[in-house]
Amino acid sequence: MTTIGITGATGTLGGRVTSLLAGADMRLDLRLLVRDAARAPDVDTDVRECTYADRDAVLAALRGVETLFMVSTHEGPQRRDEHRTFVAAAAEAGVRHVVYTSFVGAAPDTTFTLGHDHHFTEQAIRDSGMSYTFLRDNFYLDVLPLFADDHGVLRGPGGRGRLAAVARADVADAAAVVLRDPADHAGAAYDMTGPEALRLDEVAARAGAVLGREMSYVEEGVDEAYASRRAGWPDARQWQLDAWVSTYTAIADGSLARVSPDVERLLGRPARTLEQALEQRPRGTGA
């Protein structure tokens, strides 16, 4: 019997991984790590409450866990410290293998500013001595419509750049494959992308057709993008503004355009298209 710890089980990604693994294989024993046990999926499994920042709670929750699915925690200036604490506690608890949801091109100088956090976490996992697999996700296809404003306008400095966004369901399906046999994927870093790279005007047109609403893309300059977001969210901190704007500049400079074969290699089928991702999106995540 192998015990698998799953974080983020109350969210879309961790919830789907839980549903895919729960009861599907008698070799697997699941343990869900959640902030609030009342919100945990209704499956017959062990549930433990902890936050990434609470070292003692993490130690207690992870003792006996061999393989860990680590979904990156909420964005914010504290994320690196929380991830460092969580990774160190996982290693101390005896976890052998970590499957971490990272970001494509994670590096200290990646254009998308939050990609810096993912590089930091990858390095912390490497340094921990635990075996690992990194699922480096592009932006999520089924979340792209949420970038639009109330009028259905995607607005930002994305230029004519393209992004190979991926369906969250494909990331979850790939994670389940890796978690079942982690030794087969030790040391691997998979780029999780969709089957094609799309411009934002194409995203707007195709997403609008599926969702039954008018959608469009309006290009902004970088300074204009900062100004519009400061006006719309006057209480937003600088790191939030940088993250929002760099979402688009990463598209513009081609950082997110590469289409990877890794989803198809892991799942034995093509990655979901934008239309498939939106048609199958969970309730509450539509535009």
Short mmCIF file of C-alpha atoms in Angstrom, two decimals:
data_model
loop_
_atom_site.label_atom_id
_atom_site.label_comp_id
_atom_site.label_asym_id
_atom_site.label_seq_id
_atom_site.Cartn_x
_atom_site.Cartn_y
_atom_site.Cartn_z
CA MET A 1 0.00 0.00 0.00
CA THR A 2 1.37 3.41 -1.03
CA THR A 3 0.15 6.52 0.77
CA ILE A 4 -0.28 9.58 -1.45
CA GLY A 5 -0.74 13.03 0.02
CA ILE A 6 -2.82 15.46 -2.04
CA THR A 7 -2.82 19.19 -1.40
CA GLY A 8 -5.39 21.55 -2.88
CA ALA A 9 -8.06 18.87 -2.72
CA THR A 10 -10.81 21.48 -2.26
CA GLY A 11 -9.80 23.16 -5.54
CA THR A 12 -10.35 22.26 -9.17
CA LEU A 13 -6.96 20.64 -9.77
CA GLY A 14 -6.50 18.74 -6.52
CA GLY A 15 -10.16 17.81 -6.45
CA ARG A 16 -9.96 16.15 -9.85
CA VAL A 17 -6.78 14.29 -8.90
CA THR A 18 -8.55 13.05 -5.78
CA SER A 19 -11.54 11.82 -7.77
CA LEU A 20 -9.29 10.06 -10.29
CA LEU A 21 -7.31 8.19 -7.62
CA ALA A 22 -9.92 7.55 -4.92
CA GLY A 23 -10.95 3.92 -5.06
CA ALA A 24 -9.36 3.44 -8.47
CA ASP A 25 -6.40 1.39 -7.30
CA MET A 26 -6.31 -0.77 -4.16
CA ARG A 27 -2.54 -0.16 -3.92
CA LEU A 28 -3.13 3.52 -3.18
CA ASP A 29 -4.11 5.07 0.13
CA LEU A 30 -5.00 8.77 -0.13
CA ARG A 31 -4.49 11.46 2.47
CA LEU A 32 -5.97 14.89 1.75
CA LEU A 33 -4.25 18.00 3.12
CA VAL A 34 -6.72 20.87 3.34
CA ARG A 35 -7.20 24.14 5.19
CA ASP A 36 -10.79 23.29 6.13
CA ALA A 37 -11.83 19.65 6.52
CA ALA A 38 -15.50 20.61 6.08
CA ARG A 39 -14.76 21.51 2.46
CA ALA A 40 -12.88 18.31 1.62
CA PRO A 41 -14.20 16.08 -1.19
CA ASP A 42 -16.78 13.54 -0.09
CA VAL A 43 -14.62 10.46 -0.53
CA ASP A 44 -13.72 7.74 1.94
CA THR A 45 -10.18 8.80 2.76
CA ASP A 46 -7.99 10.36 5.44
CA VAL A 47 -8.30 14.16 5.76
CA ARG A 48 -5.80 16.33 7.65
CA GLU A 49 -5.96 20.08 8.23
CA CYS A 50 -2.83 22.19 7.74
CA THR A 51 -1.47 25.22 5.94
CA TYR A 52 1.84 25.41 4.13
CA ALA A 53 3.16 27.88 6.69
CA ASP A 54 2.39 25.68 9.73
CA ARG A 55 5.44 23.41 9.98
CA ASP A 56 4.19 21.34 12.91
CA ALA A 57 0.80 20.69 11.32
CA VAL A 58 2.46 19.74 8.04
CA LEU A 59 4.80 17.32 9.81
CA ALA A 60 1.87 15.62 11.52
CA ALA A 61 -0.15 15.49 8.31
CA LEU A 62 2.65 14.04 6.17
CA ARG A 63 4.14 11.39 8.40
CA GLY A 64 3.60 8.10 6.61
CA VAL A 65 3.07 9.76 3.21
CA GLU A 66 5.41 8.44 0.52
CA THR A 67 4.33 10.45 -2.53
CA LEU A 68 3.06 14.03 -2.39
CA PHE A 69 1.07 16.09 -4.87
CA MET A 70 1.98 19.70 -4.12
CA VAL A 71 -0.23 22.34 -5.68
CA SER A 72 1.34 25.79 -5.44
CA THR A 73 -0.35 27.91 -2.81
CA HIS A 74 -2.06 31.27 -3.24
CA GLU A 75 -0.10 34.00 -4.99
CA GLY A 76 1.46 36.58 -2.73
CA PRO A 77 4.70 37.92 -1.29
CA GLN A 78 4.65 35.19 1.36
CA ARG A 79 4.46 32.28 -1.08
CA ARG A 80 8.19 31.55 -1.24
CA ASP A 81 8.46 31.32 2.55
CA GLU A 82 5.36 29.13 2.76
CA HIS A 83 6.65 26.80 0.05
CA ARG A 84 10.08 26.62 1.72
CA THR A 85 8.48 25.69 5.03
CA PHE A 86 6.22 23.10 3.44
CA VAL A 87 9.00 21.45 1.40
CA ALA A 88 11.34 21.25 4.38
CA ALA A 89 8.59 19.75 6.55
CA ALA A 90 7.73 17.20 3.84
CA ALA A 91 11.34 16.05 3.68
CA GLU A 92 11.53 15.84 7.48
CA ALA A 93 8.30 13.84 7.59
CA GLY A 94 9.81 11.23 5.28
CA VAL A 95 8.11 11.99 1.96
CA ARG A 96 10.05 10.29 -0.80
CA HIS A 97 8.68 11.87 -3.99
CA VAL A 98 7.04 15.26 -4.70
CA VAL A 99 4.94 16.03 -7.76
CA TYR A 100 4.83 19.83 -7.96
CA THR A 101 2.67 22.07 -10.17
CA SER A 102 5.18 24.57 -11.51
CA PHE A 103 5.08 26.95 -14.50
CA VAL A 104 6.52 26.70 -18.02
CA GLY A 105 9.88 28.38 -18.28
CA ALA A 106 10.22 28.74 -14.50
CA ALA A 107 13.45 30.68 -14.01
CA PRO A 108 14.87 33.66 -12.09
CA ASP A 109 14.48 35.86 -15.17
CA THR A 110 11.24 34.55 -16.68
CA THR A 111 8.97 37.30 -18.00
CA PHE A 112 5.93 36.21 -16.00
CA THR A 113 6.91 37.42 -12.56
CA LEU A 114 5.19 34.64 -10.64
CA GLY A 115 7.36 32.17 -12.55
CA HIS A 116 10.20 33.30 -10.28
CA ASP A 117 8.38 31.77 -7.30
CA HIS A 118 8.05 28.46 -9.12
CA HIS A 119 11.77 28.39 -9.92
CA PHE A 120 12.50 29.05 -6.25
CA THR A 121 10.22 26.18 -5.19
CA GLU A 122 11.69 23.79 -7.75
CA GLN A 123 15.14 24.54 -6.36
CA ALA A 124 13.96 24.03 -2.78
CA ILE A 125 12.57 20.62 -3.75
CA ARG A 126 15.82 19.65 -5.51
CA ASP A 127 17.84 20.72 -2.50
CA SER A 128 15.58 18.77 -0.11
CA GLY A 129 16.88 15.38 -1.20
CA MET A 130 13.41 14.15 -2.14
CA SER A 131 12.78 12.68 -5.57
CA TYR A 132 10.55 14.88 -7.71
CA THR A 133 8.52 15.43 -10.86
CA PHE A 134 7.65 18.95 -12.05
CA LEU A 135 4.48 19.59 -14.03
CA ARG A 136 5.25 22.96 -15.61
CA ASP A 137 1.85 24.33 -16.52
CA ASN A 138 1.10 26.98 -19.10
CA PHE A 139 -1.84 29.26 -18.30
CA TYR A 140 -5.15 27.38 -18.02
CA LEU A 141 -7.44 27.31 -21.05
CA ASP A 142 -10.60 27.17 -18.96
CA VAL A 143 -9.51 30.22 -16.93
CA LEU A 144 -8.68 32.50 -19.88
CA PRO A 145 -12.27 33.82 -20.21
CA LEU A 146 -12.02 35.07 -16.64
CA PHE A 147 -9.34 37.51 -17.82
CA ALA A 148 -12.09 39.41 -19.65
CA ASP A 149 -13.93 42.34 -18.11
CA ASP A 150 -17.70 42.63 -17.71
CA HIS A 151 -17.99 43.53 -21.39
CA GLY A 152 -16.11 40.44 -22.52
CA VAL A 153 -12.92 42.34 -23.37
CA LEU A 154 -9.49 40.82 -22.86
CA ARG A 155 -7.29 43.86 -22.39
CA GLY A 156 -3.51 43.90 -22.08
CA PRO A 157 -0.09 44.25 -23.73
CA GLY A 158 -0.13 40.81 -25.36
CA GLY A 159 0.54 42.06 -28.87
CA ARG A 160 0.32 39.37 -31.53
CA GLY A 161 1.99 36.83 -29.29
CA ARG A 162 0.67 33.33 -28.74
CA LEU A 163 0.18 31.05 -25.75
CA ALA A 164 -0.17 27.29 -25.64
CA ALA A 165 -2.55 27.26 -22.69
CA VAL A 166 -3.55 23.90 -21.17
CA ALA A 167 -6.78 22.50 -19.75
CA ARG A 168 -6.67 22.06 -15.98
CA ALA A 169 -8.29 18.66 -16.48
CA ASP A 170 -5.29 17.58 -18.56
CA VAL A 171 -2.88 18.66 -15.83
CA ALA A 172 -4.89 16.72 -13.26
CA ASP A 173 -5.06 13.66 -15.50
CA ALA A 174 -1.29 13.80 -16.03
CA ALA A 175 -0.69 14.23 -12.30
CA ALA A 176 -2.74 11.11 -11.60
CA VAL A 177 -0.61 9.14 -14.07
CA VAL A 178 2.61 10.29 -12.40
CA LEU A 179 1.32 9.72 -8.87
CA ARG A 180 0.42 6.11 -9.64
CA ASP A 181 4.01 5.29 -10.67
CA PRO A 182 6.30 8.13 -9.53
CA ALA A 183 9.52 6.17 -9.95
CA ASP A 184 8.90 6.12 -13.71
CA HIS A 185 8.94 9.93 -13.72
CA ALA A 186 11.67 10.70 -11.19
CA GLY A 187 13.66 13.81 -12.10
CA ALA A 188 11.37 14.69 -15.01
CA ALA A 189 10.04 18.16 -15.79
CA TYR A 190 7.05 18.05 -18.11
CA ASP A 191 5.73 21.11 -19.96
CA MET A 192 1.96 21.03 -19.72
CA THR A 193 0.49 22.79 -22.78
CA GLY A 194 -2.50 22.57 -25.03
CA PRO A 195 -2.35 21.27 -28.61
CA GLU A 196 -1.94 24.70 -30.25
CA ALA A 197 -0.63 28.20 -29.59
CA LEU A 198 -3.33 30.88 -29.84
CA ARG A 199 -3.31 34.66 -30.12
CA LEU A 200 -5.54 36.50 -27.67
CA ASP A 201 -7.91 37.62 -30.41
CA GLU A 202 -8.33 33.96 -31.37
CA VAL A 203 -8.94 33.04 -27.72
CA ALA A 204 -11.62 35.72 -27.47
CA ALA A 205 -13.41 34.70 -30.66
CA ARG A 206 -13.37 30.97 -29.97
CA ALA A 207 -14.17 31.24 -26.26
CA GLY A 208 -17.02 33.63 -26.99
CA ALA A 209 -18.51 31.15 -29.46
CA VAL A 210 -18.52 28.39 -26.85
CA LEU A 211 -19.79 30.58 -24.01
CA GLY A 212 -22.42 32.31 -26.09
CA ARG A 213 -21.20 35.83 -25.42
CA GLU A 214 -19.41 38.54 -27.35
CA MET A 215 -15.70 38.58 -26.54
CA SER A 216 -12.80 40.56 -27.99
CA TYR A 217 -9.18 41.47 -27.41
CA VAL A 218 -7.97 45.07 -27.05
CA GLU A 219 -4.22 45.64 -27.03
CA GLU A 220 -2.72 48.00 -24.47
CA GLY A 221 0.77 49.37 -24.08
CA VAL A 222 2.65 48.39 -20.93
CA ASP A 223 2.28 51.81 -19.30
CA GLU A 224 -1.38 51.89 -20.28
CA ALA A 225 -1.90 48.44 -18.76
CA TYR A 226 -0.40 49.50 -15.44
CA ALA A 227 -2.50 52.68 -15.44
CA SER A 228 -5.76 50.87 -16.19
CA ARG A 229 -5.17 48.33 -13.44
CA ARG A 230 -4.17 50.94 -10.90
CA ALA A 231 -7.39 52.77 -11.73
CA GLY A 232 -9.52 49.63 -11.51
CA TRP A 233 -7.87 48.20 -8.38
CA PRO A 234 -6.44 51.15 -6.42
CA ASP A 235 -5.62 48.94 -3.42
CA ALA A 236 -3.62 46.41 -5.44
CA ARG A 237 -0.02 45.98 -4.37
CA GLN A 238 2.88 46.33 -6.79
CA TRP A 239 3.53 42.58 -7.00
CA GLN A 240 -0.08 42.06 -8.10
CA LEU A 241 0.18 44.73 -10.78
CA ASP A 242 3.44 43.22 -12.02
CA ALA A 243 1.88 39.75 -12.15
CA TRP A 244 -1.19 40.96 -14.05
CA VAL A 245 0.77 42.94 -16.62
CA SER A 246 3.51 40.32 -17.07
CA THR A 247 0.82 37.76 -17.89
CA TYR A 248 0.43 39.64 -21.16
CA THR A 249 4.05 40.61 -21.77
CA ALA A 250 4.98 36.92 -21.44
CA ILE A 251 2.50 36.20 -24.21
CA ALA A 252 3.86 39.06 -26.31
CA ASP A 253 7.50 37.96 -26.12
CA GLY A 254 6.80 34.34 -27.02
CA SER A 255 7.61 32.86 -23.61
CA LEU A 256 4.39 30.84 -23.60
CA ALA A 257 4.11 29.89 -27.27
CA ARG A 258 5.87 26.52 -27.36
CA VAL A 259 3.54 23.55 -27.85
CA SER A 260 4.83 20.57 -25.90
CA PRO A 261 4.08 16.89 -26.63
CA ASP A 262 4.26 16.00 -22.93
CA VAL A 263 0.51 15.90 -22.22
CA GLU A 264 -0.07 13.50 -25.09
CA ARG A 265 2.95 11.40 -24.07
CA LEU A 266 1.67 11.04 -20.53
CA LEU A 267 -2.00 10.47 -21.36
CA GLY A 268 -1.78 8.61 -24.66
CA ARG A 269 -4.23 11.02 -26.29
CA PRO A 270 -4.13 14.61 -27.60
CA ALA A 271 -4.39 17.48 -25.17
CA ARG A 272 -7.81 19.13 -24.92
CA THR A 273 -8.54 22.09 -27.18
CA LEU A 274 -9.89 25.42 -25.94
CA GLU A 275 -13.41 24.39 -26.89
CA GLN A 276 -13.14 21.04 -25.12
CA ALA A 277 -11.72 22.66 -22.00
CA LEU A 278 -14.55 25.21 -21.82
CA GLU A 279 -17.31 22.71 -22.56
CA GLN A 280 -16.05 20.44 -19.77
CA ARG A 281 -15.16 23.15 -17.23
CA PRO A 282 -16.46 22.69 -13.68
CA ARG A 283 -19.36 24.83 -12.55
CA GLY A 284 -18.37 28.19 -11.16
CA THR A 285 -15.34 28.61 -13.43
CA GLY A 286 -17.14 29.96 -16.49
CA ALA A 287 -16.99 33.58 -17.58
#
